[in-house]
mmCIF file of C-alpha atoms in Angstrom:
data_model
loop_
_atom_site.group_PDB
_atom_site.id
_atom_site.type_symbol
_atom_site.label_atom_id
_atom_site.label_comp_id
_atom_site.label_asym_id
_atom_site.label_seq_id
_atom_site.Cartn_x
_atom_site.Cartn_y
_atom_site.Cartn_z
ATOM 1 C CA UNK I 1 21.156 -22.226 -6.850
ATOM 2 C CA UNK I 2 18.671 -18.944 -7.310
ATOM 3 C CA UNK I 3 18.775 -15.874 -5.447
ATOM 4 C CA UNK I 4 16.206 -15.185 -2.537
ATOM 5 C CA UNK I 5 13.856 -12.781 -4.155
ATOM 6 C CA UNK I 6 12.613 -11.744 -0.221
ATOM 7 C CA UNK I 7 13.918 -12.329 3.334
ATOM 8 C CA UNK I 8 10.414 -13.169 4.487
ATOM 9 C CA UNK I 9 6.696 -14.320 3.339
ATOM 10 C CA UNK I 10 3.910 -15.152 4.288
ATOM 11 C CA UNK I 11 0.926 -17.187 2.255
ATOM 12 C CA UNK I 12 -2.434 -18.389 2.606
ATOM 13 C CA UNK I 13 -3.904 -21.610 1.081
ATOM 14 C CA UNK I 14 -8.051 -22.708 1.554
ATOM 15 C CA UNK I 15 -9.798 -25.464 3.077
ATOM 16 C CA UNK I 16 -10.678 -27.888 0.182
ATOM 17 C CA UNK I 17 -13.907 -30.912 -0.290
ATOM 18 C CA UNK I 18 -12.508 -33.627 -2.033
ATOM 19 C CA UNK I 19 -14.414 -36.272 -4.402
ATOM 20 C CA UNK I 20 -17.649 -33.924 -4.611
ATOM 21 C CA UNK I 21 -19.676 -37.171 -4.365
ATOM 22 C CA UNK I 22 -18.893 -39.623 -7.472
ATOM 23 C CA UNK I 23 -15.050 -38.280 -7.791
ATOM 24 C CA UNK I 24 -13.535 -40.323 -5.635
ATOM 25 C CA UNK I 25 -9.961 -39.338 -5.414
ATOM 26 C CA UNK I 26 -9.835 -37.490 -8.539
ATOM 27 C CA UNK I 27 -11.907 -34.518 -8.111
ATOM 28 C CA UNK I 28 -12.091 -31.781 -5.854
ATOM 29 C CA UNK I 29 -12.122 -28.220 -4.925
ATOM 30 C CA UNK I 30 -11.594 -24.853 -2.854
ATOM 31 C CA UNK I 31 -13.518 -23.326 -0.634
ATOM 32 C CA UNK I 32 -12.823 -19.916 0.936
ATOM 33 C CA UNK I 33 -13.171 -18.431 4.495
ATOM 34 C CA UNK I 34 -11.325 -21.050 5.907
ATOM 35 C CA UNK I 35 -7.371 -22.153 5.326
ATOM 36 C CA UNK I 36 -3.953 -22.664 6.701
ATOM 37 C CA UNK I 37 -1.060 -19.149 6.879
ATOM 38 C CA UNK I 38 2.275 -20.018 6.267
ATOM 39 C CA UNK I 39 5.003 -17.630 7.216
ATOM 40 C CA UNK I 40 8.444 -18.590 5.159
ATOM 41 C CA UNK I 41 11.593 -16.780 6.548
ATOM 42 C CA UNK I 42 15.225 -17.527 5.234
ATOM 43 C CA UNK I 43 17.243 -18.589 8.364
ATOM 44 C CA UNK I 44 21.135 -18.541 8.198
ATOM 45 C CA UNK I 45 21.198 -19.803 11.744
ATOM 46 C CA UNK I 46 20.487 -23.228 10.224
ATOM 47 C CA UNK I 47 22.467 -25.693 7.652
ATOM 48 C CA UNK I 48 22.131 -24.899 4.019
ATOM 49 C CA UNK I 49 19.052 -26.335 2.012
ATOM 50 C CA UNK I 50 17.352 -27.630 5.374
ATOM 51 C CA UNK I 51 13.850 -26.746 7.306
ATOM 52 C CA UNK I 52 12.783 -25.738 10.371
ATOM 53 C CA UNK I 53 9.340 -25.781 11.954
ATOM 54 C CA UNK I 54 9.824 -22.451 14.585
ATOM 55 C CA UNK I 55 6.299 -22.366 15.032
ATOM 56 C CA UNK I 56 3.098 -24.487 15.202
ATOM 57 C CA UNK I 57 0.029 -25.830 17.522
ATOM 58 C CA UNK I 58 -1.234 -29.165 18.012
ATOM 59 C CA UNK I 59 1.606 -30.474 15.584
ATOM 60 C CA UNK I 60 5.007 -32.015 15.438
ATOM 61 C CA UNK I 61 7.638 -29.293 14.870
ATOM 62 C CA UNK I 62 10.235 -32.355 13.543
ATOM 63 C CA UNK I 63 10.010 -31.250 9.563
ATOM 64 C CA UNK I 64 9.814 -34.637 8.391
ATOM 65 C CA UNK I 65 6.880 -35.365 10.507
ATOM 66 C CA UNK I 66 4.546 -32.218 9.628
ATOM 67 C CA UNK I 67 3.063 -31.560 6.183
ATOM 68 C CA UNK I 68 4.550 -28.149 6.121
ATOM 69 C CA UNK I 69 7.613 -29.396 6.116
ATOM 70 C CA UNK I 70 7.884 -32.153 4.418
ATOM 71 C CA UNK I 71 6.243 -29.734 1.662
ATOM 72 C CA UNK I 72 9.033 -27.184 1.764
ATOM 73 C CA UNK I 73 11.729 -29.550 1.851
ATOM 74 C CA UNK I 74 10.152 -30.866 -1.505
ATOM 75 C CA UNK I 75 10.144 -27.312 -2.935
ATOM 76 C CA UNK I 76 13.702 -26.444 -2.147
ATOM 77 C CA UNK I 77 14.746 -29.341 -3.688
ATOM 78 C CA UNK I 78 12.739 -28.580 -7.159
ATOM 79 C CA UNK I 79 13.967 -25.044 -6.800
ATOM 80 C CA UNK I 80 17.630 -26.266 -6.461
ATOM 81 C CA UNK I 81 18.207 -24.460 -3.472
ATOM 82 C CA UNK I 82 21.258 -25.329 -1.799
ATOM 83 C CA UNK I 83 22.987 -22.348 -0.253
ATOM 84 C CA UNK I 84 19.775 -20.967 1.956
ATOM 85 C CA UNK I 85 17.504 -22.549 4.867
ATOM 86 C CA UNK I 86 14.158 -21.957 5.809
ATOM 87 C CA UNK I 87 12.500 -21.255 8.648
ATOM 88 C CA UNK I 88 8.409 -22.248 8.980
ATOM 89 C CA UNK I 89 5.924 -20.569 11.021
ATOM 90 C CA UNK I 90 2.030 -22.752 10.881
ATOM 91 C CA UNK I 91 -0.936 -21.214 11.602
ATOM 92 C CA UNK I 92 -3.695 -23.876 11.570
ATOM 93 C CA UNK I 93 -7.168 -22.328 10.463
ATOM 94 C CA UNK I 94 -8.455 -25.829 9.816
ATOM 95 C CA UNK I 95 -9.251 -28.243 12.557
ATOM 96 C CA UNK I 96 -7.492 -31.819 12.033
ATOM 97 C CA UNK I 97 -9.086 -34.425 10.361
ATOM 98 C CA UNK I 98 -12.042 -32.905 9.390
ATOM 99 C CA UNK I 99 -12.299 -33.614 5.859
ATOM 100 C CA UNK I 100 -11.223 -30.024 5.011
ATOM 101 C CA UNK I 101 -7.435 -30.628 3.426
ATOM 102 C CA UNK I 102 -6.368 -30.028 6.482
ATOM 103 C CA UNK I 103 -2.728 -31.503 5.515
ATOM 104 C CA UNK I 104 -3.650 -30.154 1.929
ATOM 105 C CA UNK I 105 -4.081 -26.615 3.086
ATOM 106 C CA UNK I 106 -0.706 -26.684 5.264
ATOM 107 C CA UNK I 107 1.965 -28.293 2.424
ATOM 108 C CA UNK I 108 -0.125 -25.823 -0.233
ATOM 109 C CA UNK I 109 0.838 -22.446 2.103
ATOM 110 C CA UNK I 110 4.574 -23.861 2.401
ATOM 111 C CA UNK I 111 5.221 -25.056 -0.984
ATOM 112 C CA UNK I 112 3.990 -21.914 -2.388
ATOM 113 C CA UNK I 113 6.067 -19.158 1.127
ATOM 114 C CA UNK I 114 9.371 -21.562 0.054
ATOM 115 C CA UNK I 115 9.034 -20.738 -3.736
ATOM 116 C CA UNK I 116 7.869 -17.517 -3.569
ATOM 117 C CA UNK I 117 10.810 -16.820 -1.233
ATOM 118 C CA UNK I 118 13.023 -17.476 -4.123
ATOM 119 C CA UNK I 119 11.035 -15.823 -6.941
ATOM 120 C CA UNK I 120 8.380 -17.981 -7.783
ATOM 121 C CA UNK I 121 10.183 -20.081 -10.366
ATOM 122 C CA UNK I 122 8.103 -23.320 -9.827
ATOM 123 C CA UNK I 123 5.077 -24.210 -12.271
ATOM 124 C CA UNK I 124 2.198 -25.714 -11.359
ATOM 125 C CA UNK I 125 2.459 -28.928 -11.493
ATOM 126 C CA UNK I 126 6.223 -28.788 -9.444
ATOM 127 C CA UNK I 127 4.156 -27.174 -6.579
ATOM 128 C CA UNK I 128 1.417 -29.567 -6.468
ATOM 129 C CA UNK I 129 4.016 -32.467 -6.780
ATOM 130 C CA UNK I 130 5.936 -30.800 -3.435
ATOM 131 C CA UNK I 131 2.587 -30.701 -1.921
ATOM 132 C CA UNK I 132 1.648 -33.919 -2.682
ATOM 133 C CA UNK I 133 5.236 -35.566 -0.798
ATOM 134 C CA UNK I 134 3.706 -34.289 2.231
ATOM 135 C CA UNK I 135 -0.171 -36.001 1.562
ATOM 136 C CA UNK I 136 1.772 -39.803 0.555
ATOM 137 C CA UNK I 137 2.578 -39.272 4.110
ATOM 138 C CA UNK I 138 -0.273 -38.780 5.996
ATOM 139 C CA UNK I 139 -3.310 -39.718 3.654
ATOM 140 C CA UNK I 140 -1.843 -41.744 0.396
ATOM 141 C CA UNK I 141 -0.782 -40.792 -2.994
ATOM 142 C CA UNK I 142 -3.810 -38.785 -4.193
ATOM 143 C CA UNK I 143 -3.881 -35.416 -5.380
ATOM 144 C CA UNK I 144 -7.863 -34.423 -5.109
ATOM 145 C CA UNK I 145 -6.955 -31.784 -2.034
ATOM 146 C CA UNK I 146 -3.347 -30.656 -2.727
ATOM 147 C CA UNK I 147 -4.463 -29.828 -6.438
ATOM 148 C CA UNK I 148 -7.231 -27.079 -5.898
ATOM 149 C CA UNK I 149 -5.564 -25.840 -2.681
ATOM 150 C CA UNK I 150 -2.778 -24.748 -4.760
ATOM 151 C CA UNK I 151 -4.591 -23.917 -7.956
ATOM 152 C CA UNK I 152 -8.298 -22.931 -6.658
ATOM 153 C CA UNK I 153 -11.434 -24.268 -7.960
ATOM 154 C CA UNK I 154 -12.329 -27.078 -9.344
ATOM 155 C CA UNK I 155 -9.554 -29.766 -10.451
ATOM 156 C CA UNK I 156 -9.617 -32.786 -11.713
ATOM 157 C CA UNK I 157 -6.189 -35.528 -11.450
ATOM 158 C CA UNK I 158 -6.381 -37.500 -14.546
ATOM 159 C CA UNK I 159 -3.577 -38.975 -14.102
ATOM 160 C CA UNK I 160 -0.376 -39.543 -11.997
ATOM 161 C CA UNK I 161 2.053 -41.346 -14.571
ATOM 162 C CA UNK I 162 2.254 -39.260 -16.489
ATOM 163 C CA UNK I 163 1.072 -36.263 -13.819
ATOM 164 C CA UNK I 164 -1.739 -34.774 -15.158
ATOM 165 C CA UNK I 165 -4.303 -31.947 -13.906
ATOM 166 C CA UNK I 166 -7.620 -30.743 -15.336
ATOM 167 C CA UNK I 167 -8.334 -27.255 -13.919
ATOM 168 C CA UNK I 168 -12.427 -27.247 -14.313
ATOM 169 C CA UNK I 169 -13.479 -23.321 -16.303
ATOM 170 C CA UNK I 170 -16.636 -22.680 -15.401
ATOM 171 C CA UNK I 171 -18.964 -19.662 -16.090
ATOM 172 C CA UNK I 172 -18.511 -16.306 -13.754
ATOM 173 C CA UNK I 173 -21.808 -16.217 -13.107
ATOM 174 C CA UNK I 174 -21.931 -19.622 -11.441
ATOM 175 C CA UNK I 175 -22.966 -17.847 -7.728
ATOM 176 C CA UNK I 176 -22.237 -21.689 -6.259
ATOM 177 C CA UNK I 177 -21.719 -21.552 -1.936
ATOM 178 C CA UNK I 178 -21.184 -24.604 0.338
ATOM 179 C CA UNK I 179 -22.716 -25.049 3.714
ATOM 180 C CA UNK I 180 -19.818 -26.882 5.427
ATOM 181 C CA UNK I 181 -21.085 -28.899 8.803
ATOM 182 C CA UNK I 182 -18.527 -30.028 10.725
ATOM 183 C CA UNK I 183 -19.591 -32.285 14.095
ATOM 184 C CA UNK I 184 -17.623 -32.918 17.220
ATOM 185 C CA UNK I 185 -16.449 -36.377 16.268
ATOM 186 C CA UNK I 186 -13.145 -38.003 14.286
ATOM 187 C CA UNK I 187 -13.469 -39.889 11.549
ATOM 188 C CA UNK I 188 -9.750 -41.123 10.444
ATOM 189 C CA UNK I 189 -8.590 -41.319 7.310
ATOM 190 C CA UNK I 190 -7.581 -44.553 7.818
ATOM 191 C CA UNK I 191 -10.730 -45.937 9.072
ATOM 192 C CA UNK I 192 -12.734 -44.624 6.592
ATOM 193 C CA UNK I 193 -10.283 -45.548 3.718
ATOM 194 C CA UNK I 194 -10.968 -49.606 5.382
ATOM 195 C CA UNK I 195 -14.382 -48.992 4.739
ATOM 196 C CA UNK I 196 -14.405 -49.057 0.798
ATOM 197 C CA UNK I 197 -15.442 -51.874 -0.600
ATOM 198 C CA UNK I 198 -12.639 -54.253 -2.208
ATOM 199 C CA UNK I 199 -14.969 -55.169 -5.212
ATOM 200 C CA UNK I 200 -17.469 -53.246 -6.854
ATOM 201 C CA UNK I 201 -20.276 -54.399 -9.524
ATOM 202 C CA UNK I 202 -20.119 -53.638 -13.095
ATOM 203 C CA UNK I 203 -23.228 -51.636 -12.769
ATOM 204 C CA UNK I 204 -22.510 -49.658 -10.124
ATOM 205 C CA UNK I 205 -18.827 -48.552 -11.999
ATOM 206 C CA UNK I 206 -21.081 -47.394 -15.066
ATOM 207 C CA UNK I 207 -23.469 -45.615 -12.883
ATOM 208 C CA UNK I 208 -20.814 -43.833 -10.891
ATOM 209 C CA UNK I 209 -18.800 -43.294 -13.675
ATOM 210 C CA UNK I 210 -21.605 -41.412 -15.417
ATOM 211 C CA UNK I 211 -22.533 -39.508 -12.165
ATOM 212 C CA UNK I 212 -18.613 -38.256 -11.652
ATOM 213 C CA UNK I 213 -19.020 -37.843 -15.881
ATOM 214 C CA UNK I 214 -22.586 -35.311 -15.139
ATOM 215 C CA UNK I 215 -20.893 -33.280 -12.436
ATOM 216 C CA UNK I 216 -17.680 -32.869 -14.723
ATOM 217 C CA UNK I 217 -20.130 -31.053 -17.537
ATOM 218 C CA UNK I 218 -22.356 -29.523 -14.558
ATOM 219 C CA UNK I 219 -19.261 -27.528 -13.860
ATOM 220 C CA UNK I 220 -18.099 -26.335 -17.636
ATOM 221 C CA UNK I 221 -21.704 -25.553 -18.596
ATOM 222 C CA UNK I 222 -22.079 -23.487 -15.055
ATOM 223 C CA UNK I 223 -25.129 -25.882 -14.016
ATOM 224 C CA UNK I 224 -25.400 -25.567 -10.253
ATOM 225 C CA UNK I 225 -28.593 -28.446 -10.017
ATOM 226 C CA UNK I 226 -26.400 -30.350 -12.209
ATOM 227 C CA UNK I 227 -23.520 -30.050 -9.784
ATOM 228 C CA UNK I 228 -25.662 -30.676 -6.748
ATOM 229 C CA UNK I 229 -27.667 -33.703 -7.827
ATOM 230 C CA UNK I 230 -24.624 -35.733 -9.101
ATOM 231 C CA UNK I 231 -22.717 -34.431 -5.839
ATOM 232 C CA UNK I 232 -25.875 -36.562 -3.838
ATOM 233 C CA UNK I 233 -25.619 -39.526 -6.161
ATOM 234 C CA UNK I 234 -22.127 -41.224 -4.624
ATOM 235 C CA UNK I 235 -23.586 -45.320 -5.005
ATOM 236 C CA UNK I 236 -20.246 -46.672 -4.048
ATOM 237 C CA UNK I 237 -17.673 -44.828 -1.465
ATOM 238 C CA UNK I 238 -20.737 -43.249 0.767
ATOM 239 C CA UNK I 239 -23.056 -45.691 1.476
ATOM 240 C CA UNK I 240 -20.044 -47.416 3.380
ATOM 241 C CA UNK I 241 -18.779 -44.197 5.016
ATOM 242 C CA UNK I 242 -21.882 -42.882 5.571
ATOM 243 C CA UNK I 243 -22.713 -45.163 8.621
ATOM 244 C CA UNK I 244 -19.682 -44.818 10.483
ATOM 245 C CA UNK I 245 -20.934 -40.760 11.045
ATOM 246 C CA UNK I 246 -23.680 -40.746 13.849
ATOM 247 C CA UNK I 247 -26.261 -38.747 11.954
ATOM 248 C CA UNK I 248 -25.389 -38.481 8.282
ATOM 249 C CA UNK I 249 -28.611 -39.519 6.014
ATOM 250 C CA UNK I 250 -30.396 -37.560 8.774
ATOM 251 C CA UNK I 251 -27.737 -34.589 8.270
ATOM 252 C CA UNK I 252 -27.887 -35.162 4.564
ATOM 253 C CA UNK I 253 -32.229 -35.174 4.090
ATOM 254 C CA UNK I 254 -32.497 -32.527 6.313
ATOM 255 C CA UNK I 255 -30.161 -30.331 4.079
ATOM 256 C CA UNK I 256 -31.849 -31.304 0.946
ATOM 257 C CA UNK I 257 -35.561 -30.537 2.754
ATOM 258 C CA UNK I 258 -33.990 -27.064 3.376
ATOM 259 C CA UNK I 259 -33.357 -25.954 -0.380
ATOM 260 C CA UNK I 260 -29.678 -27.530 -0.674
ATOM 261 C CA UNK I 261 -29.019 -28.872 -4.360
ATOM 262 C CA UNK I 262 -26.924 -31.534 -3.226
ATOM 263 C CA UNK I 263 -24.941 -32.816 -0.384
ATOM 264 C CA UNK I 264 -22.384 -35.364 0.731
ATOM 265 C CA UNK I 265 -19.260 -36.165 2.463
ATOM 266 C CA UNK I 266 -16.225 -33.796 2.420
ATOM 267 C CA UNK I 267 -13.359 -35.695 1.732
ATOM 268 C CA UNK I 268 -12.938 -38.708 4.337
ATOM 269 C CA UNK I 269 -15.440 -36.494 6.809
ATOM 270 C CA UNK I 270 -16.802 -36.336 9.540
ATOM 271 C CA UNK I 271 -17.801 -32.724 7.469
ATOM 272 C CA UNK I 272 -20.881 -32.678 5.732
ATOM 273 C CA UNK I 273 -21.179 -30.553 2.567
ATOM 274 C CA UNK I 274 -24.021 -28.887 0.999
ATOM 275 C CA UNK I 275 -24.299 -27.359 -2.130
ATOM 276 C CA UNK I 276 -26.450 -23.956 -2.842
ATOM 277 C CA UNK I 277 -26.732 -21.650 -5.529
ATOM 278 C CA UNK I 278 -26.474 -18.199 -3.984
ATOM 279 C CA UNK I 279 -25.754 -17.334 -0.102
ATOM 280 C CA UNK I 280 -29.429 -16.704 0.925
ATOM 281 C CA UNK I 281 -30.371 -20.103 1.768
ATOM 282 C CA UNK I 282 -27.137 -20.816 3.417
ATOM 283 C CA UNK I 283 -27.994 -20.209 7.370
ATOM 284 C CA UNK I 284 -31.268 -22.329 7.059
ATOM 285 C CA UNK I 285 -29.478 -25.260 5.332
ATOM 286 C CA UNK I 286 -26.889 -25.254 7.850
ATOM 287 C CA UNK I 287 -29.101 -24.587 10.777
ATOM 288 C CA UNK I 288 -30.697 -27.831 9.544
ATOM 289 C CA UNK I 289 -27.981 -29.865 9.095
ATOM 290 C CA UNK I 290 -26.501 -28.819 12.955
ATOM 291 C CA UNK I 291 -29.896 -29.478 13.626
ATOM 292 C CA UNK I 292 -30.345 -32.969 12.860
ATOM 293 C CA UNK I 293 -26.518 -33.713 13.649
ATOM 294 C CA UNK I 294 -27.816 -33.230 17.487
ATOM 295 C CA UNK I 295 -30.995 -34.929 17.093
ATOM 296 C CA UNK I 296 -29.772 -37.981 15.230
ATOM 297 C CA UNK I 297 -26.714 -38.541 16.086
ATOM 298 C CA UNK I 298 -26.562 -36.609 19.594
ATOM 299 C CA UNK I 299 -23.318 -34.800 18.146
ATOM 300 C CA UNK I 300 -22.765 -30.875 18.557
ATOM 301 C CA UNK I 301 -21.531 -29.339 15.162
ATOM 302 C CA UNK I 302 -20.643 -26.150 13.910
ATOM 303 C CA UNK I 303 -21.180 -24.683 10.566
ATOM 304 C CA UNK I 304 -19.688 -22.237 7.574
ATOM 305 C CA UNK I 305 -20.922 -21.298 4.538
ATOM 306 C CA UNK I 306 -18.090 -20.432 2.054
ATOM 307 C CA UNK I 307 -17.664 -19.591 -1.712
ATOM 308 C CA UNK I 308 -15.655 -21.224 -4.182
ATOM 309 C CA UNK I 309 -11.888 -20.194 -3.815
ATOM 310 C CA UNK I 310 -10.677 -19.274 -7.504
ATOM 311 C CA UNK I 311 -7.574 -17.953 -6.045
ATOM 312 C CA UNK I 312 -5.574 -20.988 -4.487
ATOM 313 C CA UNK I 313 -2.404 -20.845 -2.450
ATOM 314 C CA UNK I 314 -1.324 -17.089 -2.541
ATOM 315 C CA UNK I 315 1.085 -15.006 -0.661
ATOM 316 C CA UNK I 316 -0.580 -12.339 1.537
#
C-alpha cells in the first residue's frame, strides 16, 4: 500500500487525432493547445481505495459513469492503494464528441493526478492500460487516443494480447502543425463506427495497408509530404464516414487548394484535420476549411492550429 508522495495535484493531458488516415485504430497522436486538467486530491472524508468526482461540467459525477473516474479507479488499483481515497476535480478543455480524445484526454489527466499522487510508480504501459478501462466504456477497446495522450506524439498499438506500444521517433526538426476544424454538428461514435464496412476487398487491404505502412516511415524519416499524402489516402474507413459530415470532400479540397499536405478525419469526427509543415500557412488553410464547412454543408465551425504534443499527460 505506498505512501502519498503529495496531498494534492493537478495534471494536464492533450487533445489527440486518431487513425491519421490509413491507421485505423492503431495509430494516432497529440496535439497541443487544447486538453483536459485534472486536479487529484487525497480525501479522508471518503472510504479507503474509492473515487469521487467533486467537480465537473456537462458530465456525470457517478465515478463509474465518467472517464475520469473510471480511469483513477483503474490506477489505484495497479498502484495497490488501499488505505487512501481520491477526490477528482474535471476541467473539460475539449468539447464532447468531437473527434479530439475527448474521453482520452480526461482518463489520461486522472490516471496520471492518481499516480503521481502516490509517487509516480506506474510505467507506461500500466497508465495507458488504466486509461484504456475508461475508453472500453465509452468508445471500445482501442488504444489509438489513450496511448499518445499519455505518452505524446506519435504511437502506434501493435498489439493488445500481448499489450504492445510503438512510440513513433521522429526528427526534431520535423516543424509538423495541424489545422483542426471542428463544425457545429455530432457525429457519434457509435454511428460512425456502423458505418464501416463489414467486408473489405483484398485490394483495398494491400493498398491501405501500404498507405498506413508510408505514413509509419513518413514519420521516422521526418517526411512531412510523406505524412500528409498517406494521411489523404484513407480508401476504406472515410469514404463511408465521410458522407455522414455535411461538407467534408468540400472541407477536405478546399484545405488541400490552400497549401495543406494532407487532410482527413480526426478520429470518429465531425473534426477535420489538416496537416502543414510550419505555422505560416495555418490561418489560410483553416479559414478555408470554415469556409467551405458553411458553404457546403451550411455548418458554422471553428478552428485551431496546434503543434505536435511530445510531452503527454503531465502534472502542472
Amino acid at each position: 500500500d505506498p505512501a502519498p508522495a503529495f496531498q494534492s495535484v493537478t495534471t494536464f493531458a492533450p487533445a489527440t487525432v486518431a487513425n491519421l488516415g490509413p491507421g485505423f485504430d492503431f495509430l494516432g497522436c497529440a496535439v497541443d493547445a487544447l486538453g483536459d486538467t485534472v486536479t487529484a486530491t487525497l480525501d479522508p472524508s471518503l472510504p479507503p481505495a474509492t473515487v469521487s468526482i467533486a467537480s465537473v461540467t456537462r458530465l456525470s459525477r457517478d465515478p463509474l459513469r465518467n472517464c475520469a473516474g473510471v480511469a483513477a479507479i483503474a490506477a489505484l488499483r495497479a498502484l495497490g492503494v488501499r488505505s487512501h481515497a481520491v477526490s477528482i476535480h474535471l476541467t473539460k478543455g475539449l468539447p464532447l464528441g468531437s473527434g479530439l480524445g475527448s474521453s482520452a484526454a480526461s482518463a489520461a489527466a486522472a490516471a496520471k493526478a492518481v499516480d503521481a499522487l502516490f509517487g509516480s510508480r506506474l510505467g507506461r504501459d500500466d497508465l495507458v492500460l488504466a486509461g484504456l478501462e475508461s475508453e472500453k466504456a465509452v468508445s471500445g477497446f482501442h488504444a489509438d487516443n489513450i496511448a499518445p495522450a499519455i505518452l505524446g506524439g506519435f504511437v502506434l498499438v501493435r498489439s493488445y494480447d500481448p499489450f504492445h506500444l510503438v512510440p513513433l521517433s521522429f526528427p526534431p526538426a520535423l516543424r509538423l502543425h495541424f489545422v483542426l476544424v471542428t463544425p457545429d454538428f455530432e457525429a457519434p461514435t457509435s454511428k460512425m463506427r456502423a458505418a464501416l464496412p463489414r467486408q473489405v476487398d483484398v485490394q483495398q487491404h494491400v493498398r491501405n495497408s501500404s498507405q498506413a505502412a508510408a505514413l509509419v516511415a513518413a514519420v521516422l524519416q521526418g517526411d512531412a509530404g510523406l505524412i500528409g499524402s498517406a494521411m489523404s489516402s484513407d480508401g476504406i474507413v472515410e469514404p463511408t464516414r465521410a458522407p455522414l459530415i455535411p461538407g467534408m470532400a468540400a472541407v477536405k479540397a478546399a484545405a488541400l487548394q490552400a497549401g495543406a499536405l494532407g487532410c482527413t478525419i480526426s478520429g470518429a469526427g465531425p473534426t477535420v484535420v489538416a496537416v502543414i509543415q510550419g505555422e505560416e500557412r495555418g490561418e489560410e488553410v483553416a479559414r478555408k476549411m470554415v469556409d467551405a464547412f458553411w458553404s457546403a454543408g451550411k455548418l458554422k465551425a471553428t478552428a485551431t492550429v496546434a503543434q505536435l504534443d511530445t510531452l503527454g499527460a503531465r502534472v502542472i
